[in-house]
mmCIF file of C-alpha atoms and ligand atoms in Angstrom:
data_model
loop_
_atom_site.group_PDB
_atom_site.id
_atom_site.type_symbol
_atom_site.label_atom_id
_atom_site.label_comp_id
_atom_site.label_asym_id
_atom_site.label_seq_id
_atom_site.Cartn_x
_atom_site.Cartn_y
_atom_site.Cartn_z
ATOM 1 C CA MET H 53 5.076 26.498 -10.794
ATOM 2 C CA ASN H 54 8.876 27.236 -10.898
ATOM 3 C CA PHE H 55 11.633 24.331 -11.204
ATOM 4 C CA LYS H 56 14.974 24.487 -10.081
ATOM 5 C CA LYS H 57 17.019 23.136 -13.049
ATOM 6 C CA GLN H 58 19.581 21.312 -11.432
ATOM 7 C CA PRO H 59 22.903 20.349 -13.983
ATOM 8 C CA PHE H 60 24.031 16.395 -13.595
ATOM 9 C CA GLY H 61 26.709 16.834 -11.462
ATOM 10 C CA PHE H 62 30.239 15.717 -10.875
ATOM 11 C CA MET H 63 29.127 14.358 -7.394
ATOM 12 C CA ASP H 64 26.605 12.638 -8.996
ATOM 13 C CA MET H 65 29.292 11.055 -11.388
ATOM 14 C CA LEU H 66 30.851 10.141 -8.869
ATOM 15 C CA ARG H 67 27.849 8.574 -6.808
ATOM 16 C CA PHE H 68 26.952 6.301 -9.913
ATOM 17 C CA LYS H 69 30.541 4.940 -9.970
ATOM 18 C CA LYS H 70 30.270 4.126 -6.531
ATOM 19 C CA LEU H 71 27.480 2.895 -7.034
ATOM 20 C CA VAL H 72 28.710 -0.942 -7.362
ATOM 21 C CA PRO H 73 31.441 -0.802 -5.616
ATOM 22 C CA ASN H 74 29.505 -0.167 -2.525
ATOM 23 C CA ARG H 75 26.121 -1.808 -3.075
ATOM 24 C CA ARG H 76 28.670 -5.549 -2.869
ATOM 25 C CA LYS H 77 30.573 -3.989 0.083
ATOM 26 C CA MET H 78 27.196 -3.603 2.071
ATOM 27 C CA LEU H 79 25.912 -7.038 1.241
ATOM 28 C CA ALA H 80 29.873 -8.531 2.478
ATOM 29 C CA GLU H 81 29.315 -7.138 6.427
ATOM 30 C CA GLY H 82 25.460 -7.916 5.620
ATOM 31 C CA PRO H 83 24.556 -9.896 8.541
ATOM 32 C CA ASN H 84 24.883 -14.420 7.805
ATOM 33 C CA THR H 85 21.612 -14.862 8.582
ATOM 34 C CA PRO H 86 19.453 -17.682 6.613
ATOM 35 C CA LEU H 87 16.373 -16.192 5.239
ATOM 36 C CA PRO H 88 12.795 -16.573 6.590
ATOM 37 C CA GLN H 89 11.420 -19.696 5.468
ATOM 38 C CA GLU H 90 8.158 -18.617 5.346
ATOM 39 C CA TYR H 91 7.347 -14.274 5.031
ATOM 40 C CA ARG H 92 4.488 -12.940 7.546
ATOM 41 C CA THR H 93 2.138 -11.859 4.416
ATOM 42 C CA ASN H 94 2.523 -15.593 3.632
ATOM 43 C CA THR H 95 1.377 -16.489 7.309
ATOM 44 C CA LEU H 96 -1.732 -14.574 7.414
ATOM 45 C CA ALA H 97 -2.736 -15.677 3.810
ATOM 46 C CA LYS H 98 -2.721 -19.167 4.604
ATOM 47 C CA LYS H 99 -4.689 -17.706 8.159
ATOM 48 C CA LEU H 100 -7.245 -16.384 6.010
ATOM 49 C CA HIS H 101 -7.295 -18.963 2.666
ATOM 50 C CA PRO H 102 -6.675 -22.567 4.321
ATOM 51 C CA GLY H 103 -8.246 -23.270 1.174
ATOM 52 C CA TYR H 104 -9.088 -26.997 2.656
ATOM 53 C CA MET H 105 -9.632 -27.741 5.499
ATOM 54 C CA ARG H 106 -10.292 -30.979 7.818
ATOM 55 C CA VAL H 107 -11.990 -30.653 10.688
ATOM 56 C CA GLU H 108 -13.815 -32.548 13.774
ATOM 57 C CA LEU H 109 -17.838 -32.865 14.599
ATOM 58 C CA THR H 110 -17.513 -31.424 18.624
ATOM 59 C CA ALA H 111 -21.179 -31.262 19.540
ATOM 60 C CA ALA H 112 -23.899 -31.728 17.581
ATOM 61 C CA ARG H 113 -27.793 -30.945 18.833
ATOM 62 C CA PRO H 114 -31.519 -30.894 17.425
ATOM 63 C CA LEU H 115 -33.059 -26.847 17.036
ATOM 64 C CA THR H 116 -36.101 -27.804 15.797
ATOM 65 C CA GLY H 117 -37.699 -31.140 14.247
ATOM 66 C CA THR H 118 -36.115 -31.154 11.010
ATOM 67 C CA ILE H 119 -33.036 -28.990 12.164
ATOM 68 C CA ARG H 120 -29.772 -30.098 13.751
ATOM 69 C CA GLU H 121 -27.738 -27.592 14.917
ATOM 70 C CA LEU H 122 -23.008 -28.912 14.289
ATOM 71 C CA THR H 123 -20.294 -27.683 16.067
ATOM 72 C CA PHE H 124 -16.626 -28.091 14.100
ATOM 73 C CA ARG H 125 -13.420 -27.362 15.069
ATOM 74 C CA ARG H 126 -9.823 -28.266 13.273
ATOM 75 C CA VAL H 127 -8.235 -31.262 13.065
ATOM 76 C CA ASP H 128 -4.999 -29.224 12.880
ATOM 77 C CA GLY H 129 -5.593 -27.077 15.934
ATOM 78 C CA GLU H 130 -5.716 -23.501 14.324
ATOM 79 C CA ALA H 131 -8.931 -21.334 14.378
ATOM 80 C CA PHE H 132 -11.069 -20.826 11.579
ATOM 81 C CA PRO H 133 -10.018 -17.997 8.868
ATOM 82 C CA PHE H 134 -12.335 -14.611 9.979
ATOM 83 C CA PHE H 135 -15.307 -14.520 7.036
ATOM 84 C CA ARG H 136 -17.947 -11.842 6.240
ATOM 85 C CA ALA H 137 -21.407 -12.879 8.380
ATOM 86 C CA GLY H 138 -23.682 -13.978 5.909
ATOM 87 C CA GLN H 139 -20.782 -16.867 3.793
ATOM 88 C CA TYR H 140 -21.069 -19.960 3.588
ATOM 89 C CA ALA H 141 -18.672 -23.070 3.864
ATOM 90 C CA SER H 142 -18.891 -26.466 2.252
ATOM 91 C CA ILE H 143 -18.360 -30.127 3.516
ATOM 92 C CA GLN H 144 -17.718 -33.004 2.062
ATOM 93 C CA VAL H 145 -18.707 -36.514 3.050
ATOM 94 C CA LYS H 146 -18.322 -39.905 1.885
ATOM 95 C CA ILE H 147 -21.448 -41.719 1.950
ATOM 96 C CA GLY H 148 -21.343 -45.364 0.603
ATOM 97 C CA ASP H 149 -19.146 -44.813 -2.401
ATOM 98 C CA SER H 150 -19.906 -41.392 -2.927
ATOM 99 C CA LEU H 151 -17.905 -38.069 -2.421
ATOM 100 C CA VAL H 152 -20.546 -35.987 -2.003
ATOM 101 C CA SER H 153 -20.029 -32.100 -0.704
ATOM 102 C CA ARG H 154 -22.826 -29.296 0.667
ATOM 103 C CA PRO H 155 -22.695 -25.327 0.801
ATOM 104 C CA TYR H 156 -24.305 -24.512 4.684
ATOM 105 C CA SER H 157 -25.086 -20.969 5.145
ATOM 106 C CA ILE H 158 -22.528 -20.363 8.450
ATOM 107 C CA VAL H 159 -24.269 -19.960 11.947
ATOM 108 C CA SER H 160 -21.915 -18.550 13.896
ATOM 109 C CA SER H 161 -20.332 -15.375 14.124
ATOM 110 C CA PRO H 162 -16.621 -14.127 12.768
ATOM 111 C CA ARG H 163 -15.757 -13.900 16.271
ATOM 112 C CA GLN H 164 -16.386 -17.585 16.699
ATOM 113 C CA ALA H 165 -14.176 -18.423 14.023
ATOM 114 C CA LEU H 166 -11.129 -16.849 15.375
ATOM 115 C CA ALA H 167 -12.317 -18.700 18.355
ATOM 116 C CA GLY H 168 -11.906 -22.015 16.720
ATOM 117 C CA GLU H 169 -15.184 -22.248 17.081
ATOM 118 C CA LEU H 170 -17.710 -23.088 13.840
ATOM 119 C CA VAL H 171 -21.317 -23.896 13.874
ATOM 120 C CA LEU H 172 -23.331 -25.143 10.884
ATOM 121 C CA ALA H 173 -27.281 -25.655 11.253
ATOM 122 C CA VAL H 174 -28.899 -28.134 8.699
ATOM 123 C CA GLU H 175 -32.013 -29.276 7.428
ATOM 124 C CA ASN H 176 -33.012 -33.085 7.055
ATOM 125 C CA ALA H 177 -34.023 -32.437 3.331
ATOM 126 C CA GLY H 178 -31.452 -33.826 1.256
ATOM 127 C CA PHE H 179 -28.999 -37.042 0.355
ATOM 128 C CA VAL H 180 -26.346 -34.901 2.107
ATOM 129 C CA SER H 181 -27.931 -33.337 4.649
ATOM 130 C CA GLY H 182 -30.566 -36.149 5.780
ATOM 131 C CA TYR H 183 -27.073 -38.129 6.385
ATOM 132 C CA LEU H 184 -25.938 -35.126 8.932
ATOM 133 C CA THR H 185 -28.718 -34.436 10.578
ATOM 134 C CA GLN H 186 -29.527 -38.073 11.238
ATOM 135 C CA LYS H 187 -26.133 -40.179 10.831
ATOM 136 C CA ALA H 188 -23.108 -38.603 11.500
ATOM 137 C CA GLN H 189 -21.717 -38.374 15.043
ATOM 138 C CA VAL H 190 -19.201 -36.288 17.720
ATOM 139 C CA GLY H 191 -16.071 -37.377 16.741
ATOM 140 C CA ASP H 192 -16.746 -37.645 13.189
ATOM 141 C CA ARG H 193 -14.347 -35.864 10.487
ATOM 142 C CA PHE H 194 -14.676 -34.219 7.081
ATOM 143 C CA VAL H 195 -13.167 -32.046 4.921
ATOM 144 C CA MET H 196 -14.369 -28.191 4.738
ATOM 145 C CA THR H 197 -13.101 -25.757 2.292
ATOM 146 C CA GLU H 198 -12.812 -21.571 3.631
ATOM 147 C CA PRO H 199 -15.537 -19.784 3.909
ATOM 148 C CA SER H 200 -17.277 -18.330 0.828
ATOM 149 C CA GLY H 201 -19.373 -16.660 -0.571
ATOM 150 C CA GLU H 202 -21.635 -13.267 -1.974
ATOM 151 C CA PHE H 203 -24.333 -13.261 0.612
ATOM 152 C CA HIS H 204 -22.996 -10.304 2.815
ATOM 153 C CA TYR H 205 -23.439 -6.388 3.652
ATOM 154 C CA GLU H 206 -21.095 -4.735 1.471
ATOM 155 C CA THR H 207 -20.753 -0.814 2.815
ATOM 156 C CA LEU H 208 -19.698 0.179 -0.958
ATOM 157 C CA ARG H 209 -22.614 -1.305 -2.068
ATOM 158 C CA ASP H 210 -25.604 -1.939 0.530
ATOM 159 C CA SER H 211 -28.258 1.031 2.175
ATOM 160 C CA ARG H 212 -27.087 0.808 6.099
ATOM 161 C CA SER H 213 -30.139 0.302 6.360
ATOM 162 C CA ILE H 214 -30.787 -3.489 5.578
ATOM 163 C CA VAL H 215 -33.804 -5.809 5.426
ATOM 164 C CA CYS H 216 -33.425 -9.275 5.882
ATOM 165 C CA ILE H 217 -36.437 -12.035 5.171
ATOM 166 C CA ALA H 218 -35.689 -15.398 6.399
ATOM 167 C CA GLY H 219 -37.687 -18.800 5.459
ATOM 168 C CA GLY H 220 -37.232 -21.798 7.870
ATOM 169 C CA SER H 221 -34.454 -23.593 8.077
ATOM 170 C CA GLY H 222 -32.972 -19.752 6.036
ATOM 171 C CA ILE H 223 -32.254 -18.129 9.238
ATOM 172 C CA THR H 224 -28.982 -19.783 9.604
ATOM 173 C CA PRO H 225 -26.828 -16.483 7.436
ATOM 174 C CA PHE H 226 -28.879 -13.773 9.964
ATOM 175 C CA MET H 227 -27.935 -15.363 12.576
ATOM 176 C CA SER H 228 -24.121 -14.493 11.861
ATOM 177 C CA MET H 229 -25.157 -11.483 10.476
ATOM 178 C CA ALA H 230 -27.135 -10.617 13.649
ATOM 179 C CA ALA H 231 -24.220 -12.089 15.735
ATOM 180 C CA SER H 232 -21.332 -9.815 14.210
ATOM 181 C CA LEU H 233 -23.820 -6.646 14.752
ATOM 182 C CA ALA H 234 -23.778 -7.345 18.125
ATOM 183 C CA ASP H 235 -19.846 -8.232 18.247
ATOM 184 C CA GLY H 236 -19.920 -4.201 16.602
ATOM 185 C CA ASP H 237 -18.182 -5.869 13.696
ATOM 186 C CA GLU H 238 -20.252 -4.273 11.545
ATOM 187 C CA ASP H 239 -22.252 -1.557 10.754
ATOM 188 C CA TYR H 240 -25.937 -1.497 10.344
ATOM 189 C CA GLN H 241 -29.477 -1.083 11.332
ATOM 190 C CA MET H 242 -30.574 -4.838 10.904
ATOM 191 C CA THR H 243 -34.594 -5.962 10.988
ATOM 192 C CA LEU H 244 -35.181 -8.873 10.419
ATOM 193 C CA PHE H 245 -38.358 -10.850 9.555
ATOM 194 C CA TYR H 246 -38.126 -14.671 10.904
ATOM 195 C CA GLY H 247 -40.812 -16.535 8.922
ATOM 196 C CA ALA H 248 -42.370 -19.957 9.550
ATOM 197 C CA ARG H 249 -45.399 -22.032 10.119
ATOM 198 C CA THR H 250 -45.763 -22.229 13.759
ATOM 199 C CA ALA H 251 -43.527 -21.759 16.193
ATOM 200 C CA ASP H 252 -41.944 -24.750 17.455
ATOM 201 C CA GLN H 253 -40.667 -24.031 13.973
ATOM 202 C CA LEU H 254 -38.534 -21.333 14.384
ATOM 203 C CA ALA H 255 -34.714 -22.158 15.621
ATOM 204 C CA TYR H 256 -33.252 -20.578 16.849
ATOM 205 C CA ARG H 257 -35.849 -17.927 18.747
ATOM 206 C CA ALA H 258 -33.917 -17.670 22.134
ATOM 207 C CA GLU H 259 -30.823 -16.663 20.978
ATOM 208 C CA LEU H 260 -32.277 -13.808 19.001
ATOM 209 C CA ASP H 261 -34.239 -11.904 21.630
ATOM 210 C CA GLN H 262 -31.011 -12.438 23.433
ATOM 211 C CA LEU H 263 -29.348 -10.779 21.031
ATOM 212 C CA THR H 264 -32.045 -8.525 20.656
ATOM 213 C CA ALA H 265 -31.323 -7.444 24.561
ATOM 214 C CA ARG H 266 -28.037 -6.758 23.971
ATOM 215 C CA CYS H 267 -27.776 -5.024 20.621
ATOM 216 C CA LYS H 268 -29.786 -1.600 20.274
ATOM 217 C CA GLY H 269 -29.130 -2.198 16.194
ATOM 218 C CA LEU H 270 -31.816 -5.120 15.744
ATOM 219 C CA LYS H 271 -34.712 -5.982 14.907
ATOM 220 C CA VAL H 272 -36.475 -9.000 15.429
ATOM 221 C CA VAL H 273 -40.127 -10.221 13.787
ATOM 222 C CA TYR H 274 -41.108 -13.706 13.563
ATOM 223 C CA VAL H 275 -44.046 -14.242 11.304
ATOM 224 C CA LEU H 276 -46.123 -17.531 11.843
ATOM 225 C CA SER H 277 -48.316 -17.937 9.301
ATOM 226 C CA ASP H 278 -50.029 -21.167 10.560
ATOM 227 C CA GLU H 279 -50.827 -19.676 13.962
ATOM 228 C CA GLU H 280 -51.420 -16.860 16.993
ATOM 229 C CA CYS H 281 -49.071 -17.240 19.190
ATOM 230 C CA PRO H 282 -47.889 -14.242 22.104
ATOM 231 C CA GLY H 283 -44.904 -11.775 20.687
ATOM 232 C CA CYS H 284 -45.148 -12.811 16.923
ATOM 233 C CA GLU H 285 -46.957 -11.715 13.625
ATOM 234 C CA LYS H 286 -49.359 -13.877 11.958
ATOM 235 C CA GLY H 287 -49.513 -13.741 8.026
ATOM 236 C CA PHE H 288 -47.356 -13.797 5.562
ATOM 237 C CA VAL H 289 -44.393 -10.769 5.077
ATOM 238 C CA THR H 290 -45.912 -8.271 3.527
ATOM 239 C CA ALA H 291 -45.244 -5.767 2.043
ATOM 240 C CA LYS H 292 -48.032 -3.587 4.031
ATOM 241 C CA LEU H 293 -46.412 -5.762 7.004
ATOM 242 C CA MET H 294 -42.467 -4.733 6.530
ATOM 243 C CA GLU H 295 -43.639 -0.834 6.666
ATOM 244 C CA GLN H 296 -44.510 -1.203 9.577
ATOM 245 C CA TYR H 297 -41.149 -1.961 10.463
ATOM 246 C CA ALA H 298 -38.824 -0.623 8.053
ATOM 247 C CA ASP H 299 -38.413 2.426 5.559
ATOM 248 C CA ILE H 300 -38.448 -0.276 2.149
ATOM 249 C CA ALA H 301 -37.888 2.534 -0.247
ATOM 250 C CA SER H 302 -33.957 3.213 1.678
ATOM 251 C CA SER H 303 -32.972 -0.553 2.800
ATOM 252 C CA THR H 304 -31.224 -3.282 1.327
ATOM 253 C CA PHE H 305 -33.070 -7.029 1.449
ATOM 254 C CA PHE H 306 -31.079 -9.738 1.935
ATOM 255 C CA LEU H 307 -33.686 -13.201 1.409
ATOM 256 C CA CYS H 308 -32.443 -16.995 2.874
ATOM 257 C CA GLY H 309 -35.510 -19.728 2.503
ATOM 258 C CA PRO H 310 -37.164 -21.522 -0.198
ATOM 259 C CA GLN H 311 -37.947 -20.577 -3.839
ATOM 260 C CA ALA H 312 -41.359 -20.116 -3.384
ATOM 261 C CA MET H 313 -40.898 -17.094 -0.381
ATOM 262 C CA TYR H 314 -38.450 -15.758 -2.921
ATOM 263 C CA ASP H 315 -41.457 -15.346 -5.494
ATOM 264 C CA PHE H 316 -43.784 -13.837 -2.347
ATOM 265 C CA VAL H 317 -41.111 -11.281 -1.509
ATOM 266 C CA GLU H 318 -40.498 -9.605 -4.615
ATOM 267 C CA LYS H 319 -44.356 -9.653 -5.592
ATOM 268 C CA GLU H 320 -44.588 -7.926 -2.621
ATOM 269 C CA LEU H 321 -41.742 -5.553 -3.581
ATOM 270 C CA ALA H 322 -42.008 -5.309 -7.232
ATOM 271 C CA PRO H 323 -43.901 -1.820 -6.703
ATOM 272 C CA TYR H 324 -41.491 0.181 -5.293
ATOM 273 C CA ALA H 325 -39.294 -0.613 -7.842
ATOM 274 C CA LEU H 326 -35.979 -1.055 -5.958
ATOM 275 C CA PRO H 327 -32.753 -1.649 -7.960
ATOM 276 C CA LYS H 328 -31.818 -4.767 -8.910
ATOM 277 C CA LYS H 329 -28.800 -4.310 -6.388
ATOM 278 C CA ALA H 330 -30.728 -3.496 -3.162
ATOM 279 C CA VAL H 331 -32.533 -7.602 -2.590
ATOM 280 C CA HIS H 332 -29.908 -10.243 -2.590
ATOM 281 C CA ARG H 333 -30.839 -13.977 -2.932
ATOM 282 C CA ASP H 334 -28.773 -16.253 -1.440
ATOM 283 C CA ALA H 335 -28.257 -19.024 -4.179
ATOM 284 C CA GLY H 336 -29.717 -22.298 -3.468
ATOM 285 C CA CYS H 337 -27.494 -25.700 -4.855
ATOM 286 C CA CYS H 338 -28.782 -26.480 -8.500
ATOM 287 C CA GLY H 339 -30.291 -29.963 -7.682
ATOM 288 C CA ASP H 340 -31.755 -32.444 -10.909
ATOM 289 C CA LEU H 341 -33.947 -31.381 -13.558
ATOM 290 C CA PRO H 342 -38.535 -33.043 -13.402
ATOM 291 C CA VAL H 343 -37.766 -34.867 -16.456
ATOM 292 C CA GLU H 344 -39.261 -39.335 -16.826
ATOM 293 C CA ASN H 345 -37.429 -41.270 -17.824
ATOM 294 C CA PRO H 346 -33.874 -39.476 -18.321
ATOM 295 C CA ALA H 347 -31.706 -40.643 -20.777
ATOM 296 C CA LYS H 348 -28.437 -42.269 -19.333
ATOM 297 C CA PHE H 349 -24.956 -40.778 -20.942
ATOM 298 C CA THR H 350 -21.415 -41.722 -20.617
ATOM 299 C CA LEU H 351 -19.389 -38.959 -19.377
ATOM 300 C CA THR H 352 -15.662 -39.534 -20.512
ATOM 301 C CA MET H 353 -13.457 -37.758 -17.504
ATOM 302 C CA HIS H 354 -10.083 -36.806 -17.214
ATOM 303 C CA MET H 355 -8.558 -35.788 -13.920
ATOM 304 C CA ARG H 356 -4.350 -35.380 -14.298
ATOM 305 C CA ASP H 357 -3.071 -38.053 -15.197
ATOM 306 C CA GLU H 358 -6.635 -40.538 -15.209
ATOM 307 C CA VAL H 359 -9.335 -40.589 -17.350
ATOM 308 C CA TYR H 360 -12.612 -42.217 -15.984
ATOM 309 C CA THR H 361 -15.730 -43.387 -17.675
ATOM 310 C CA ILE H 362 -18.978 -43.364 -15.777
ATOM 311 C CA PRO H 363 -22.890 -42.946 -16.257
ATOM 312 C CA ALA H 364 -24.541 -39.671 -16.305
ATOM 313 C CA LEU H 365 -28.260 -38.550 -16.662
ATOM 314 C CA GLN H 366 -29.897 -36.287 -18.669
ATOM 315 C CA ASN H 367 -31.342 -34.751 -15.380
ATOM 316 C CA GLU H 368 -28.352 -35.077 -13.394
ATOM 317 C CA THR H 369 -25.659 -32.299 -13.293
ATOM 318 C CA LEU H 370 -22.189 -33.353 -14.186
ATOM 319 C CA LEU H 371 -21.164 -32.526 -10.780
ATOM 320 C CA THR H 372 -23.418 -34.916 -9.516
ATOM 321 C CA ALA H 373 -22.442 -38.058 -11.466
ATOM 322 C CA MET H 374 -19.019 -37.244 -10.463
ATOM 323 C CA GLU H 375 -19.538 -37.311 -6.992
ATOM 324 C CA ARG H 376 -21.718 -40.806 -7.373
ATOM 325 C CA ALA H 377 -18.486 -41.958 -9.087
ATOM 326 C CA GLY H 378 -16.760 -41.687 -6.020
ATOM 327 C CA LEU H 379 -14.555 -38.603 -7.321
ATOM 328 C CA ASN H 380 -13.475 -35.922 -6.198
ATOM 329 C CA ALA H 381 -14.298 -33.088 -8.295
ATOM 330 C CA PRO H 382 -14.151 -29.433 -6.776
ATOM 331 C CA ASN H 383 -17.362 -27.462 -6.306
ATOM 332 C CA LYS H 384 -18.041 -24.857 -3.309
ATOM 333 C CA CYS H 385 -21.104 -22.964 -4.152
ATOM 334 C CA ARG H 386 -23.021 -25.551 -6.352
ATOM 335 C CA ALA H 387 -24.747 -22.337 -7.690
ATOM 336 C CA GLY H 388 -22.665 -22.160 -11.088
ATOM 337 C CA GLY H 389 -21.726 -18.359 -9.484
ATOM 338 C CA CYS H 390 -18.480 -19.294 -7.875
ATOM 339 C CA GLY H 391 -16.024 -20.977 -10.996
ATOM 340 C CA PHE H 392 -14.684 -23.305 -8.037
ATOM 341 C CA CYS H 393 -15.342 -25.880 -10.447
ATOM 342 C CA HIS H 394 -14.618 -24.176 -13.551
ATOM 343 C CA SER H 395 -13.541 -27.661 -16.431
ATOM 344 C CA LYS H 396 -12.518 -28.032 -19.735
ATOM 345 C CA TRP H 397 -15.274 -29.090 -22.058
ATOM 346 C CA LEU H 398 -14.177 -31.757 -24.431
ATOM 347 C CA ALA H 399 -17.037 -33.226 -26.464
ATOM 348 C CA GLY H 400 -20.399 -33.581 -26.613
ATOM 349 C CA GLU H 401 -24.258 -31.916 -26.311
ATOM 350 C CA TYR H 402 -24.670 -30.100 -22.761
ATOM 351 C CA HIS H 403 -27.514 -26.999 -21.146
ATOM 352 C CA VAL H 404 -27.015 -24.826 -18.723
ATOM 353 C CA ALA H 405 -29.566 -24.897 -15.945
ATOM 354 C CA GLU H 406 -31.456 -21.339 -16.425
ATOM 355 C CA GLY H 407 -29.947 -18.470 -15.446
ATOM 356 C CA ARG H 408 -27.626 -20.528 -13.721
ATOM 357 C CA ASP H 409 -24.768 -19.428 -16.185
ATOM 358 C CA GLY H 410 -22.282 -17.846 -13.752
ATOM 359 C CA ARG H 411 -18.691 -18.129 -16.332
ATOM 360 C CA ARG H 412 -16.959 -15.808 -17.720
ATOM 361 C CA GLU H 413 -17.313 -14.243 -21.741
ATOM 362 C CA ALA H 414 -14.056 -15.689 -22.339
ATOM 363 C CA ASP H 415 -14.686 -18.807 -20.574
ATOM 364 C CA ARG H 416 -17.807 -19.502 -22.800
ATOM 365 C CA LYS H 417 -15.767 -18.122 -25.316
ATOM 366 C CA PHE H 418 -12.678 -21.426 -25.424
ATOM 367 C CA GLY H 419 -15.328 -23.890 -24.068
ATOM 368 C CA PHE H 420 -15.224 -24.072 -19.920
ATOM 369 C CA ILE H 421 -17.952 -25.094 -18.192
ATOM 370 C CA HIS H 422 -19.317 -24.977 -14.474
ATOM 371 C CA PRO H 423 -20.472 -28.997 -13.889
ATOM 372 C CA CYS H 424 -22.655 -28.416 -10.753
ATOM 373 C CA VAL H 425 -25.077 -26.846 -13.316
ATOM 374 C CA THR H 426 -24.175 -28.157 -16.307
ATOM 375 C CA TYR H 427 -27.000 -31.341 -17.798
ATOM 376 C CA PRO H 428 -26.173 -33.818 -20.397
ATOM 377 C CA LEU H 429 -27.740 -33.858 -24.079
ATOM 378 C CA SER H 430 -24.960 -36.759 -24.952
ATOM 379 C CA ASP H 431 -22.051 -38.553 -24.089
ATOM 380 C CA MET H 432 -19.471 -36.038 -22.544
ATOM 381 C CA GLU H 433 -16.370 -35.905 -22.072
ATOM 382 C CA ILE H 434 -14.801 -33.242 -20.123
ATOM 383 C CA ASP H 435 -11.511 -32.233 -18.008
ATOM 384 C CA VAL H 436 -11.598 -32.087 -14.443
ATOM 385 C CA PRO H 437 -9.564 -30.374 -12.398
ATOM 386 C CA VAL H 438 -8.384 -32.310 -8.890
ATOM 387 C CA ALA H 439 -10.165 -31.017 -5.561
ATOM 388 C CA TYR H 440 -7.576 -31.492 -3.267
HETATM 389 S S1 FES J 881 -19.186 -25.165 -7.815
HETATM 390 FE FE1 FES J 881 -19.486 -22.771 -7.437
HETATM 391 S S2 FES J 881 -19.244 -22.285 -9.705
HETATM 392 FE FE2 FES J 881 -19.294 -24.754 -9.860
#
C-alpha cells in the first residue's frame, strides 16, 4: 500500500496555534441554555432497569384448586420494563413481623409489560405463596424487583427448535415464552409438553389453545399421568413421547417443574448425550435443610450504621433468618445465582447448599457469601447491604 507523505506544514502550525482562541470564541458564542437535567440514555436506562418498583394488585383469579393468578400495575403509573420471556420478578410481602420475598416466573408477555400490566401465577405451596393465594386482596400494595433471570431463549446459544417441559405450576414461564412467540418478539419453534396428574390441574389450557391457533411455531402437548382425556397424552413425558413431536438431538430443552420431573426427564434424555448447554432448568429457591433438632445460633448483622443480633437456625439460610427478623436484606433469585444478596462474611462457620455456590472465584477468596444459599454452622457475623 502506498502512503502519501505530508510534511507538518505551515497551515497545520497555524491551525494549532488558533485552536484555543477558536474554541473560546465558539464557547462564548454558544447558546446560554442550561444543560438538560437528565440525558436520554439515563431515561432509557431507568425505564429498562427501575430496580425496585411499588406495585398494586389489580386483579386475582383462581386458575386451578391450588394456583392463583395475580395481575399488577405500577403505583407510579409507569409501564413495567421490557423483559426476556421466561424471566421472573421477586415480590416482597410483610407477613406479621417478617419481611419476606419470593421470585415468581412472569406469565404475561413482554408486550403486556409495556402496556402497564404484569401477571404472576402462584401455587399455594409455602409461607409466602400461601399468603399470596389466600390472603392478598385487590388493592394491596407490594414491592417488586425488576424482571431478572437467565431462564430465557438466547439466539447465540440455543437451537431454533426448543422443547419446553412444564410440570404443574411450572407452566408459568412458558406462557410468557409462547405469547412472546405469538407476538412476533421471538423467533423459535416451540414444542411444549405440559404435564399434570389430571385435566383439571392444567392451568391456562384455553389460553394455550388460543395461542396455538394463532401461532404456527407453537405446538402444545398435554400429558396426564392419572387419567385419560380427549386431546391429551396419557402417561409421562418420556423420550419416546418427545420423539413423536420433536427432534431431540437438535433441540434445546427448557425445564420448569418439581425436582422429581427434572430427575425423570434428565434420565430420559441421558442416552442422547446432549451438551450441557442444551438443557436449561429453572432454578428453584433454596429451602430448609432436613436437620432433626437444628441448633440455634446467633447472627450478628451489620447493616449500614446499625448492628443487629438475631437468632439463626442451623437448617435455615441466613437470608431466612434476616427476613424472619423483619430486616430488609436484598435478594432476587434465592438460588445462589444472581449475586444480588452478595454480603461480606466477617466471622463464623458456614455451609453452602450443594450445587448452589454461584459465587465468583474472587468473592470466595475475599470472603463474600450469598446468604440465600448459606447455612450457619456456628454463631456468625456478616455485613449486609440494605435492599432499598
Ligand atoms: S438472591 Fe440471588 S444469589 Fe442470593
